[in-house]
């Protein structure tokens, strides 16, 4: 019996997210970083400018370089399809909520630094996947992941001088965990 295997789109939200991230990086190279600064990063700017609000979401699509994009997309493409199967279109709300919380927090508390990248969404997905299950309540896996992961982020933030925003990772994880618990308890 000869069965033909076909390629199909299994996770349109995840694939669209990844595609926008790739497009943003291509535009960054074409425009010599201008598109990233204009649309795909966030920083303190006037609340009277429309693009300030576009960047509050757009920053999750921008990446510093191909290596930065690759590290985030591996997690997005690994976790996204499972979460999309579980949460459907609600995953868009989780992504946007993560972008807004991390972007607003960053602009309020570190406005002179440019923030870009999907790592907040990655960590939102990590903790969201730890919540995913059939039973209501708080899974032990969520507690353990949160302890190890948030503890690691705090340790790294205190002991390492780098350009990585550990607070964005922590906030993204909190958004994923809280929304995951809220969605779980509402079923």
XYZ file of N, CA and C in Angstrom:
561
model
N 0.837 -1.166 0.000
C 0.000 0.000 0.000
C 0.894 1.245 0.000
N 0.692 2.093 -0.943
C 1.497 3.295 -1.104
C 0.703 4.511 -0.627
N 1.023 4.989 0.556
C 0.359 6.180 1.084
C 1.232 7.389 0.827
N 0.621 8.380 0.263
C 1.353 9.619 0.037
C 1.259 10.481 1.283
N 2.371 10.984 1.683
C 2.425 11.915 2.810
C 2.327 13.316 2.257
N 1.524 14.111 2.874
C 1.416 15.493 2.419
C 1.872 16.435 3.533
N 2.331 17.555 3.125
C 2.730 18.592 4.066
C 1.494 19.443 4.344
N 1.261 19.739 5.605
C 0.092 20.527 5.954
C 0.445 21.545 7.028
N -0.385 22.542 7.148
C -0.185 23.579 8.152
C -0.871 23.129 9.426
N -0.084 22.795 10.417
C -0.619 22.267 11.667
C -0.841 23.327 12.738
N -0.219 24.478 12.596
C -0.304 25.509 13.632
C -0.222 26.893 12.985
N -1.328 27.376 12.414
C -1.266 28.638 11.670
C -0.848 29.848 12.501
N -1.241 29.913 13.763
C -0.843 31.055 14.604
C 0.660 31.026 14.833
N 1.174 29.875 15.190
C 2.603 29.712 15.443
C 3.414 30.007 14.187
N 2.979 29.475 13.066
C 3.711 29.678 11.812
C 3.638 31.133 11.355
N 2.496 31.773 11.559
C 2.377 33.193 11.207
C 3.296 34.026 12.085
N 3.321 33.725 13.374
C 4.212 34.431 14.297
C 5.662 34.295 13.839
N 6.084 33.068 13.570
C 7.460 32.830 13.122
C 7.735 33.544 11.795
N 6.773 33.512 10.891
C 6.941 34.183 9.596
C 7.112 35.682 9.738
N 6.330 36.301 10.614
C 6.461 37.742 10.842
C 7.836 38.054 11.429
N 8.311 37.210 12.327
C 9.641 37.415 12.910
C 10.733 37.342 11.830
N 10.628 36.375 10.951
C 11.606 36.250 9.855
C 11.513 37.470 8.942
N 10.293 37.876 8.594
C 10.108 39.054 7.742
C 10.691 40.302 8.401
N 10.478 40.450 9.700
C 11.029 41.607 10.418
C 12.553 41.627 10.348
N 13.173 40.454 10.461
C 14.639 40.399 10.389
C 15.133 40.718 8.977
N 14.447 40.214 7.978
C 14.812 40.527 6.593
C 14.696 42.038 6.357
N 13.588 42.629 6.820
C 13.418 44.081 6.685
C 14.507 44.840 7.439
N 14.903 44.319 8.568
C 15.978 44.951 9.336
C 17.257 45.016 8.509
N 17.603 43.908 7.861
C 18.810 43.889 7.037
C 18.674 44.808 5.825
N 17.505 44.830 5.204
C 17.278 45.671 4.019
C 17.331 47.154 4.374
N 16.752 47.516 5.523
C 16.653 48.931 5.904
C 17.775 49.393 6.835
N 18.774 48.548 7.031
C 19.891 48.898 7.902
C 19.395 49.288 9.311
N 18.533 48.461 9.877
C 17.977 48.580 11.229
C 16.840 49.594 11.382
N 16.547 50.393 10.365
C 15.520 51.432 10.504
C 14.141 50.844 10.790
N 13.778 49.767 10.120
C 12.453 49.173 10.343
C 12.333 48.599 11.751
N 13.402 48.053 12.258
C 13.380 47.492 13.607
C 13.189 48.604 14.633
N 13.902 49.700 14.469
C 13.765 50.813 15.398
C 12.379 51.444 15.301
N 11.834 51.493 14.103
C 10.530 52.124 13.879
C 9.366 51.253 14.352
N 9.428 49.920 14.098
C 8.270 49.047 14.311
C 8.498 47.849 15.224
N 9.710 47.296 15.223
C 9.932 45.992 15.843
C 10.821 46.041 17.084
N 10.742 47.120 17.823
C 11.410 47.249 19.116
C 10.623 48.290 19.912
N 10.798 48.279 21.213
C 10.100 49.278 22.033
C 11.092 49.970 22.950
N 10.771 51.189 23.271
C 11.619 52.043 24.103
C 10.758 53.220 24.520
N 11.213 53.992 25.457
C 10.441 55.145 25.910
C 10.264 56.154 24.791
N 9.024 56.439 24.461
C 8.718 57.465 23.464
C 7.379 58.105 23.827
N 7.036 59.142 23.145
C 5.850 59.928 23.466
C 4.577 59.090 23.411
N 3.738 59.202 24.424
C 2.453 58.499 24.388
C 1.487 59.110 23.367
N 1.875 60.212 22.757
C 1.037 60.862 21.758
C 1.361 60.418 20.335
N 2.312 59.507 20.201
C 2.680 58.994 18.883
C 2.082 57.602 18.697
N 1.391 57.398 17.589
C 0.739 56.121 17.297
C 1.737 54.962 17.296
N 2.932 55.184 16.754
C 3.905 54.102 16.662
C 4.394 53.612 18.026
N 4.251 54.421 19.048
C 4.578 53.964 20.402
C 3.739 52.734 20.742
N 2.468 52.759 20.378
C 1.551 51.658 20.676
C 1.757 50.475 19.739
N 2.117 50.740 18.508
C 2.447 49.662 17.565
C 3.654 48.889 18.084
N 4.657 49.625 18.579
C 5.882 48.992 19.082
C 5.656 48.176 20.356
N 4.619 48.520 21.125
C 4.330 47.735 22.335
C 4.001 46.289 22.005
N 3.496 46.053 20.810
C 3.270 44.682 20.348
C 4.368 44.266 19.369
N 4.774 45.173 18.506
C 5.740 44.858 17.457
C 7.103 44.413 17.942
N 7.471 44.782 19.166
C 8.806 44.435 19.667
C 9.026 42.924 19.757
N 7.963 42.145 19.880
C 8.131 40.686 19.982
C 8.536 40.061 18.648
N 8.392 40.800 17.562
C 8.759 40.276 16.241
C 10.189 40.620 15.840
N 10.765 41.639 16.448
C 12.118 42.059 16.092
C 13.172 41.235 16.815
N 14.310 41.056 16.168
C 15.431 40.328 16.764
C 16.732 41.005 16.370
N 17.713 40.924 17.237
C 18.990 41.606 17.008
C 19.728 41.046 15.796
N 19.646 39.717 15.618
C 20.352 39.081 14.513
C 19.770 37.676 14.308
N 20.345 36.944 13.363
C 19.823 35.617 13.039
C 19.940 34.653 14.213
N 21.019 34.734 14.964
C 21.215 33.857 16.116
C 20.133 34.084 17.174
N 19.825 35.341 17.436
C 18.769 35.701 18.383
C 17.423 35.155 17.891
N 17.128 35.346 16.626
C 15.893 34.827 16.028
C 15.830 33.311 16.149
N 16.904 32.645 15.795
C 16.934 31.187 15.809
C 16.668 30.627 17.198
N 17.303 31.198 18.216
C 17.107 30.661 19.568
C 15.661 30.812 20.024
N 15.017 31.918 19.690
C 13.615 32.089 20.066
C 12.681 31.227 19.223
N 12.926 31.128 17.927
C 12.017 30.386 17.049
C 12.028 28.890 17.336
N 13.152 28.359 17.782
C 13.182 26.937 18.123
C 12.165 26.622 19.219
N 12.109 27.450 20.236
C 11.136 27.249 21.314
C 9.707 27.519 20.842
N 9.527 28.594 20.094
C 8.186 28.935 19.587
C 7.648 27.794 18.734
N 8.480 27.282 17.821
C 8.028 26.215 16.926
C 7.882 24.873 17.644
N 8.587 24.688 18.731
C 8.455 23.460 19.516
C 7.193 23.491 20.387
N 6.973 24.567 21.101
C 5.866 24.656 22.048
C 4.562 25.162 21.424
N 4.675 26.042 20.432
C 3.500 26.671 19.841
C 2.432 25.712 19.326
N 2.794 24.706 18.519
C 1.745 23.809 17.999
C 0.956 23.088 19.096
N 1.629 22.642 20.136
C 0.938 21.973 21.237
C -0.019 22.943 21.936
N 0.450 24.155 22.192
C -0.383 25.150 22.867
C -1.526 25.611 21.974
N -1.256 25.723 20.690
C -2.295 26.128 19.745
C -3.390 25.067 19.657
N -3.003 23.816 19.710
C -3.986 22.730 19.702
C -4.856 22.798 20.953
N -4.254 23.148 22.068
C -4.968 23.202 23.344
C -5.827 24.458 23.472
N -5.274 25.614 23.115
C -5.934 26.894 23.374
C -6.558 27.544 22.145
N -6.248 27.058 20.953
C -6.818 27.628 19.730
C -6.468 29.095 19.573
N -7.462 29.887 19.164
C -7.239 31.317 18.919
C -6.933 32.102 20.189
N -7.184 31.529 21.349
C -6.842 32.202 22.609
C -5.331 32.396 22.728
N -4.571 31.623 21.964
C -3.122 31.782 21.989
C -2.716 33.170 21.486
N -3.478 33.724 20.558
C -3.203 35.091 20.080
C -3.334 36.073 21.240
N -4.367 35.919 22.051
C -4.562 36.784 23.213
C -3.401 36.664 24.182
N -2.918 35.459 24.384
C -1.789 35.234 25.294
C -0.527 35.915 24.754
N -0.300 35.803 23.461
C 0.866 36.446 22.837
C 0.768 37.962 22.966
N -0.393 38.529 22.651
C -0.567 39.986 22.715
C -0.464 40.479 24.158
N -1.065 39.747 25.086
C -0.978 40.141 26.501
C 0.476 40.138 26.964
N 1.225 39.123 26.563
C 2.644 39.054 26.923
C 3.397 40.247 26.347
N 3.142 40.562 25.081
C 3.809 41.700 24.439
C 3.491 42.999 25.170
N 2.224 43.204 25.488
C 1.826 44.451 26.149
C 2.403 44.564 27.554
N 2.315 43.514 28.340
C 2.837 43.568 29.710
C 4.338 43.823 29.704
N 5.081 43.073 28.886
C 6.539 43.253 28.859
C 6.917 44.600 28.263
N 6.215 45.026 27.220
C 6.521 46.311 26.588
C 6.228 47.495 27.489
N 5.067 47.488 28.126
C 4.704 48.597 29.020
C 5.658 48.646 30.211
N 5.909 47.501 30.825
C 6.830 47.463 31.966
C 8.202 48.002 31.563
N 8.697 47.536 30.430
C 10.011 47.980 29.964
C 10.032 49.493 29.732
N 9.017 49.998 29.046
C 8.995 51.430 28.738
C 8.887 52.289 29.998
N 8.219 51.787 31.017
C 8.097 52.546 32.257
C 9.375 52.525 33.085
N 10.045 51.360 33.138
C 11.160 51.203 34.064
C 12.550 51.208 33.421
N 12.629 51.087 32.119
C 13.925 51.116 31.434
C 13.775 51.770 30.054
N 13.239 52.994 30.003
C 12.866 53.623 28.733
C 14.026 53.985 27.810
N 15.233 54.035 28.334
C 16.377 54.446 27.520
C 17.065 53.276 26.824
N 16.562 52.075 27.058
C 17.116 50.870 26.438
C 16.088 50.323 25.463
N 16.556 49.875 24.310
C 15.673 49.294 23.296
C 15.435 47.815 23.633
N 14.168 47.411 23.615
C 13.787 46.019 23.868
C 13.222 45.417 22.591
N 13.719 44.247 22.235
C 13.170 43.528 21.097
C 13.400 42.037 21.283
N 12.566 41.248 20.642
C 12.724 39.804 20.682
C 11.501 39.109 21.245
N 11.408 37.823 20.937
C 10.257 37.006 21.334
C 10.504 36.232 22.619
N 11.544 36.563 23.373
C 11.853 35.753 24.556
C 10.763 35.839 25.619
N 10.078 36.962 25.746
C 8.959 37.035 26.677
C 7.869 36.052 26.290
N 7.607 35.945 24.988
C 6.614 34.989 24.487
C 7.118 33.563 24.703
N 8.397 33.331 24.478
C 8.976 32.002 24.707
C 8.731 31.570 26.148
N 9.042 32.426 27.101
C 8.880 32.059 28.503
C 7.408 31.999 28.904
N 6.581 32.784 28.243
C 5.141 32.648 28.437
C 4.693 31.259 27.996
N 5.186 30.816 26.843
C 4.859 29.476 26.336
C 5.389 28.380 27.266
N 6.580 28.579 27.817
C 7.165 27.565 28.699
C 6.284 27.358 29.930
N 5.918 28.437 30.595
C 5.078 28.271 31.782
C 3.650 27.890 31.416
N 3.151 28.375 30.295
C 1.819 27.979 29.830
C 1.771 26.472 29.571
N 2.830 25.931 29.003
C 2.849 24.481 28.743
C 2.918 23.689 30.049
N 3.497 24.283 31.089
C 3.550 23.616 32.383
C 2.183 23.580 33.068
N 1.307 24.496 32.697
C -0.038 24.563 33.266
C -0.980 23.601 32.546
N -0.688 23.338 31.296
C -1.588 22.566 30.454
C -1.785 21.163 30.997
N -3.026 20.826 31.224
C -3.388 19.503 31.731
C -4.887 19.420 31.906
N -5.369 18.255 32.264
C -6.808 18.044 32.366
C -7.396 18.486 33.698
N -6.659 18.324 34.762
C -7.200 18.629 36.081
C -7.162 20.122 36.355
N -8.148 20.581 37.134
C -8.134 21.971 37.571
C -7.138 22.113 38.710
N -6.769 23.329 38.994
C -5.812 23.556 40.072
C -4.437 23.885 39.528
N -3.456 23.843 40.409
C -2.085 24.210 40.056
C -1.235 22.942 39.985
N -0.726 22.618 38.801
C 0.091 21.406 38.669
C 1.459 21.554 39.345
N 1.964 20.470 39.885
C 3.279 20.456 40.512
C 4.358 20.834 39.496
N 4.182 20.426 38.244
C 5.185 20.774 37.223
C 5.302 22.285 37.061
N 4.185 23.000 37.157
C 4.229 24.458 37.069
C 5.051 25.031 38.217
N 4.819 24.538 39.405
C 5.549 25.029 40.577
C 7.049 24.786 40.416
N 7.422 23.587 39.984
C 8.845 23.260 39.829
C 9.496 24.066 38.709
N 8.825 24.171 37.570
C 9.375 24.965 36.464
C 9.539 26.412 36.902
N 8.533 26.952 37.576
C 8.610 28.343 38.023
C 9.768 28.554 38.997
N 9.940 27.643 39.939
C 11.030 27.779 40.919
C 12.393 27.730 40.227
N 12.607 26.699 39.421
C 13.906 26.558 38.754
C 14.146 27.673 37.757
N 13.145 27.964 36.971
C 13.324 28.928 35.892
C 13.422 30.353 36.417
N 12.476 30.769 37.261
C 12.530 32.133 37.788
C 13.768 32.302 38.675
N 14.075 31.282 39.459
C 15.309 31.341 40.256
C 16.537 31.514 39.380
N 16.599 30.791 38.273
C 17.714 30.914 37.337
C 17.794 32.289 36.704
N 16.647 32.844 36.354
C 16.618 34.192 35.756
C 17.065 35.245 36.767
N 16.624 35.118 38.000
C 17.044 36.064 39.038
C 18.553 35.953 39.264
N 19.050 34.720 39.369
C 20.484 34.503 39.559
C 21.283 35.099 38.396
N 20.858 34.822 37.170
C 21.555 35.350 35.991
C 21.515 36.874 35.976
N 20.362 37.438 36.306
C 20.227 38.890 36.324
C 21.130 39.557 37.349
N 21.356 38.876 38.461
C 22.195 39.448 39.518
C 23.685 39.216 39.305
N 24.037 38.174 38.556
C 25.448 37.805 38.449
C 26.069 38.035 37.074
N 25.256 38.386 36.082
C 25.768 38.517 34.723
C 25.422 39.883 34.155
N 26.398 40.517 33.545
C 26.155 41.785 32.858
C 26.042 41.479 31.360
N 24.822 41.410 30.874
C 24.607 41.150 29.448
C 23.454 42.014 28.948
N 23.103 41.866 27.708
C 22.027 42.672 27.131
C 20.694 41.932 27.125
N 20.586 40.890 27.924
C 19.364 40.090 27.970
C 18.470 40.628 29.084
N 17.207 40.800 28.769
C 16.262 41.331 29.743
C 15.619 40.194 30.526
N 16.203 39.855 31.658
C 15.659 38.783 32.482
C 14.262 39.126 33.002
N 14.009 40.409 33.245
C 12.685 40.801 33.726
C 11.621 40.511 32.664
N 11.983 40.653 31.387
C 11.044 40.307 30.315
C 10.743 38.820 30.337
N 11.743 38.009 30.577
C 11.531 36.563 30.678
C 10.597 36.247 31.850
N 10.870 36.849 32.988
C 10.061 36.591 34.185
C 8.619 37.047 33.968
N 8.448 38.266 33.441
C 7.090 38.767 33.195
C 6.352 37.909 32.173
N 7.044 37.508 31.115
C 6.418 36.635 30.120
C 5.956 35.332 30.738
N 6.793 34.745 31.571
C 6.426 33.506 32.251
C 5.233 33.688 33.170
N 5.205 34.801 33.886
C 4.072 35.075 34.784
C 2.778 35.219 33.991
N 2.838 35.947 32.877
C 1.644 36.107 32.030
C 1.161 34.740 31.539
N 2.079 33.914 31.045
C 1.702 32.589 30.556
C 1.084 31.730 31.640
N 1.688 31.742 32.821
C 1.169 30.927 33.932
C -0.197 31.419 34.383
N -0.344 32.724 34.567
C -1.620 33.261 35.051
C -2.749 33.054 34.041
N -2.472 33.337 32.775
C -3.518 33.133 31.764
C -3.825 31.650 31.590
N -2.798 30.818 31.669
C -3.030 29.380 31.581
C -3.907 28.876 32.711
N -3.628 29.349 33.922
C -4.461 28.949 35.070
C -5.888 29.478 34.933
N -6.014 30.734 34.461
C -7.353 31.312 34.296
C -8.150 30.541 33.240
N -7.518 30.207 32.134
C -8.206 29.465 31.078
C -8.530 28.045 31.524
N -7.641 27.464 32.295
C -7.834 26.092 32.797
C -9.020 26.035 33.758
N -9.119 27.007 34.640
C -10.186 27.002 35.640
C -11.546 27.399 35.056
N -11.541 27.993 33.850
C -12.798 28.397 33.221
C -13.384 27.329 32.303
N -12.742 26.165 32.223
C -13.282 25.117 31.337
C -14.389 24.366 32.017
